[in-house]
Amino acid sequence: MSPPPPSSPPRTLAISLAVSLLFVSAAIVLVTATTVFMLCCRRRRDGPGPELESGHRVTGAAVSAIDAEAIRPLPAAETTLRAFSYAPQDGEHGGSALECAVCLGAVKEGEMVRQLAACMHVYHVECIDRWLVAHHTCPVCRSIAA
């Protein structure tokens, strides 16, 4: 009679363990990447940012992590940029609605707006005041807003 075959060498066990760990690691990386991708897609889909009191949305560039009470418009914006009630002129903008470049919302008749003196661009008061807390330029043309 022939002797029984030798048991499998320990090397085969080490290779099996390495392959198993490789698959588990790949699965963890895949799940993590998918989760990050889904979170990014959801954030983009859910909208640009919080709403202001007037209901206009604010883009991420204009949103600050500071408490809303701590955010105040620059004194220059309050004194040199007068606020007025928007009234469209005949034939203004070729019949299309004026858009606030900060919140990307339409500027409607009767809403309070500010017009930058240097470039004459018009924005909702709350939107441009919040913008000017962090920037000193027009959101559209980057001219100095003073």
GROMACS .gro file of C-alpha atoms in nm:
model
  146
    1MET     CA    1   0.000   0.000   0.000
    2SER     CA    2   0.102   0.353  -0.068
    3PRO     CA    3   0.139   0.608   0.207
    4PRO     CA    4  -0.143   0.866   0.249
    5PRO     CA    5  -0.096   1.195   0.063
    6PRO     CA    6   0.066   1.465   0.270
    7SER     CA    7  -0.164   1.730   0.415
    8SER     CA    8  -0.179   2.063   0.230
    9PRO     CA    9   0.123   2.275   0.301
   10PRO     CA   10   0.087   2.586   0.519
   11ARG     CA   11   0.181   2.800   0.217
   12THR     CA   12  -0.162   2.734   0.056
   13LEU     CA   13  -0.334   2.856   0.372
   14ALA     CA   14  -0.129   3.179   0.369
   15ILE     CA   15  -0.219   3.245   0.004
   16SER     CA   16  -0.590   3.186   0.075
   17LEU     CA   17  -0.576   3.424   0.371
   18ALA     CA   18  -0.401   3.693   0.163
   19VAL     CA   19  -0.658   3.665  -0.117
   20SER     CA   20  -0.943   3.687   0.135
   21LEU     CA   21  -0.794   3.998   0.296
   22LEU     CA   22  -0.747   4.154  -0.048
   23PHE     CA   23  -1.116   4.103  -0.133
   24VAL     CA   24  -1.232   4.239   0.204
   25SER     CA   25  -1.008   4.547   0.165
   26ALA     CA   26  -1.134   4.607  -0.189
   27ALA     CA   27  -1.494   4.580  -0.068
   28ILE     CA   28  -1.432   4.835   0.209
   29VAL     CA   29  -1.271   5.080  -0.035
   30LEU     CA   30  -1.559   5.034  -0.281
   31VAL     CA   31  -1.825   5.093  -0.014
   32THR     CA   32  -1.642   5.403   0.116
   33ALA     CA   33  -1.602   5.551  -0.233
   34THR     CA   34  -1.968   5.485  -0.315
   35THR     CA   35  -2.082   5.648   0.009
   36VAL     CA   36  -1.873   5.961  -0.052
   37PHE     CA   37  -1.999   5.982  -0.410
   38MET     CA   38  -2.363   5.949  -0.300
   39LEU     CA   39  -2.321   6.217  -0.032
   40CYS     CA   40  -2.172   6.457  -0.286
   41CYS     CA   41  -2.456   6.389  -0.530
   42ARG     CA   42  -2.718   6.441  -0.259
   43ARG     CA   43  -2.563   6.769  -0.146
   44ARG     CA   44  -2.557   6.896  -0.504
   45ARG     CA   45  -2.916   6.780  -0.567
   46ASP     CA   46  -3.059   6.920  -0.243
   47GLY     CA   47  -2.977   7.276  -0.338
   48PRO     CA   48  -2.719   7.545  -0.311
   49GLY     CA   49  -2.770   7.651   0.047
   50PRO     CA   50  -3.003   7.783   0.314
   51GLU     CA   51  -3.275   8.036   0.252
   52LEU     CA   52  -3.265   8.394   0.369
   53GLU     CA   53  -3.559   8.546   0.557
   54SER     CA   54  -3.706   8.668   0.226
   55GLY     CA   55  -3.713   8.314   0.085
   56HIS     CA   56  -3.422   8.368  -0.155
   57ARG     CA   57  -3.161   8.093  -0.161
   58VAL     CA   58  -2.797   8.174  -0.094
   59THR     CA   59  -2.514   7.996  -0.276
   60GLY     CA   60  -2.234   7.826  -0.086
   61ALA     CA   61  -1.997   8.112  -0.164
   62ALA     CA   62  -2.216   8.353   0.030
   63VAL     CA   63  -2.292   8.128   0.327
   64SER     CA   64  -2.080   8.177   0.634
   65ALA     CA   65  -2.040   7.943   0.930
   66ILE     CA   66  -2.074   8.243   1.160
   67ASP     CA   67  -2.397   8.286   1.357
   68ALA     CA   68  -2.651   8.495   1.164
   69GLU     CA   69  -2.652   8.757   1.441
   70ALA     CA   70  -2.278   8.808   1.393
   71ILE     CA   71  -2.317   8.877   1.021
   72ARG     CA   72  -2.381   9.240   0.950
   73PRO     CA   73  -2.341   9.433   0.627
   74LEU     CA   74  -2.037   9.650   0.592
   75PRO     CA   75  -2.109  10.004   0.713
   76ALA     CA   76  -2.008  10.128   0.368
   77ALA     CA   77  -2.282   9.920   0.208
   78GLU     CA   78  -2.547  10.069   0.434
   79THR     CA   79  -2.438  10.429   0.385
   80THR     CA   80  -2.319  10.444   0.025
   81LEU     CA   81  -2.548  10.190  -0.141
   82ARG     CA   82  -2.903  10.305  -0.101
   83ALA     CA   83  -3.183  10.051  -0.086
   84PHE     CA   84  -3.494  10.109  -0.294
   85SER     CA   85  -3.805   9.928  -0.407
   86TYR     CA   86  -3.746   9.769  -0.748
   87ALA     CA   87  -3.964   9.894  -1.035
   88PRO     CA   88  -3.873   9.763  -1.382
   89GLN     CA   89  -3.840  10.016  -1.661
   90ASP     CA   90  -4.026   9.969  -1.992
   91GLY     CA   91  -3.838   9.722  -2.213
   92GLU     CA   92  -3.577   9.660  -1.944
   93HIS     CA   93  -3.367   9.347  -2.003
   94GLY     CA   94  -3.551   9.267  -2.326
   95GLY     CA   95  -3.864   9.163  -2.138
   96SER     CA   96  -3.684   8.903  -1.924
   97ALA     CA   97  -3.684   8.924  -1.545
   98LEU     CA   98  -3.388   9.078  -1.364
   99GLU     CA   99  -3.192   8.812  -1.172
  100CYS     CA  100  -3.000   8.850  -0.847
  101ALA     CA  101  -2.659   8.694  -0.914
  102VAL     CA  102  -2.609   8.606  -0.546
  103CYS     CA  103  -2.923   8.396  -0.485
  104LEU     CA  104  -2.999   8.335  -0.855
  105GLY     CA  105  -3.361   8.434  -0.790
  106ALA     CA  106  -3.570   8.675  -0.995
  107VAL     CA  107  -3.595   9.031  -0.869
  108LYS     CA  108  -3.965   9.108  -0.854
  109GLU     CA  109  -4.137   9.443  -0.861
  110GLY     CA  110  -4.160   9.595  -0.514
  111GLU     CA  111  -3.870   9.398  -0.363
  112MET     CA  112  -3.601   9.597  -0.183
  113VAL     CA  113  -3.277   9.606  -0.384
  114ARG     CA  114  -2.939   9.779  -0.386
  115GLN     CA  115  -2.763   9.902  -0.699
  116LEU     CA  116  -2.384   9.908  -0.696
  117ALA     CA  117  -2.261  10.253  -0.795
  118ALA     CA  118  -1.956  10.141  -0.993
  119CYS     CA  119  -2.128   9.897  -1.228
  120MET     CA  120  -2.502   9.957  -1.177
  121HIS     CA  121  -2.575   9.587  -1.108
  122VAL     CA  122  -2.884   9.530  -0.890
  123TYR     CA  123  -2.923   9.273  -0.609
  124HIS     CA  124  -3.167   9.191  -0.330
  125VAL     CA  125  -3.069   9.392  -0.020
  126GLU     CA  126  -3.019   9.082   0.200
  127CYS     CA  127  -2.820   8.903  -0.069
  128ILE     CA  128  -2.574   9.183  -0.149
  129ASP     CA  129  -2.532   9.277   0.218
  130ARG     CA  130  -2.437   8.918   0.300
  131TRP     CA  131  -2.206   8.906  -0.005
  132LEU     CA  132  -2.033   9.229   0.097
  133VAL     CA  133  -1.956   9.088   0.442
  134ALA     CA  134  -1.704   8.857   0.275
  135HIS     CA  135  -1.621   9.040  -0.050
  136HIS     CA  136  -1.561   9.397  -0.160
  137THR     CA  137  -1.642   9.344  -0.526
  138CYS     CA  138  -1.948   9.303  -0.747
  139PRO     CA  139  -2.049   8.935  -0.774
  140VAL     CA  140  -2.089   8.969  -1.153
  141CYS     CA  141  -1.811   9.193  -1.284
  142ARG     CA  142  -1.576   9.210  -0.980
  143SER     CA  143  -1.560   9.590  -0.983
  144ILE     CA  144  -1.501   9.748  -0.640
  145ALA     CA  145  -1.839   9.781  -0.469
  146ALA     CA  146  -1.765  10.095  -0.267
   0.00000   0.00000   0.00000
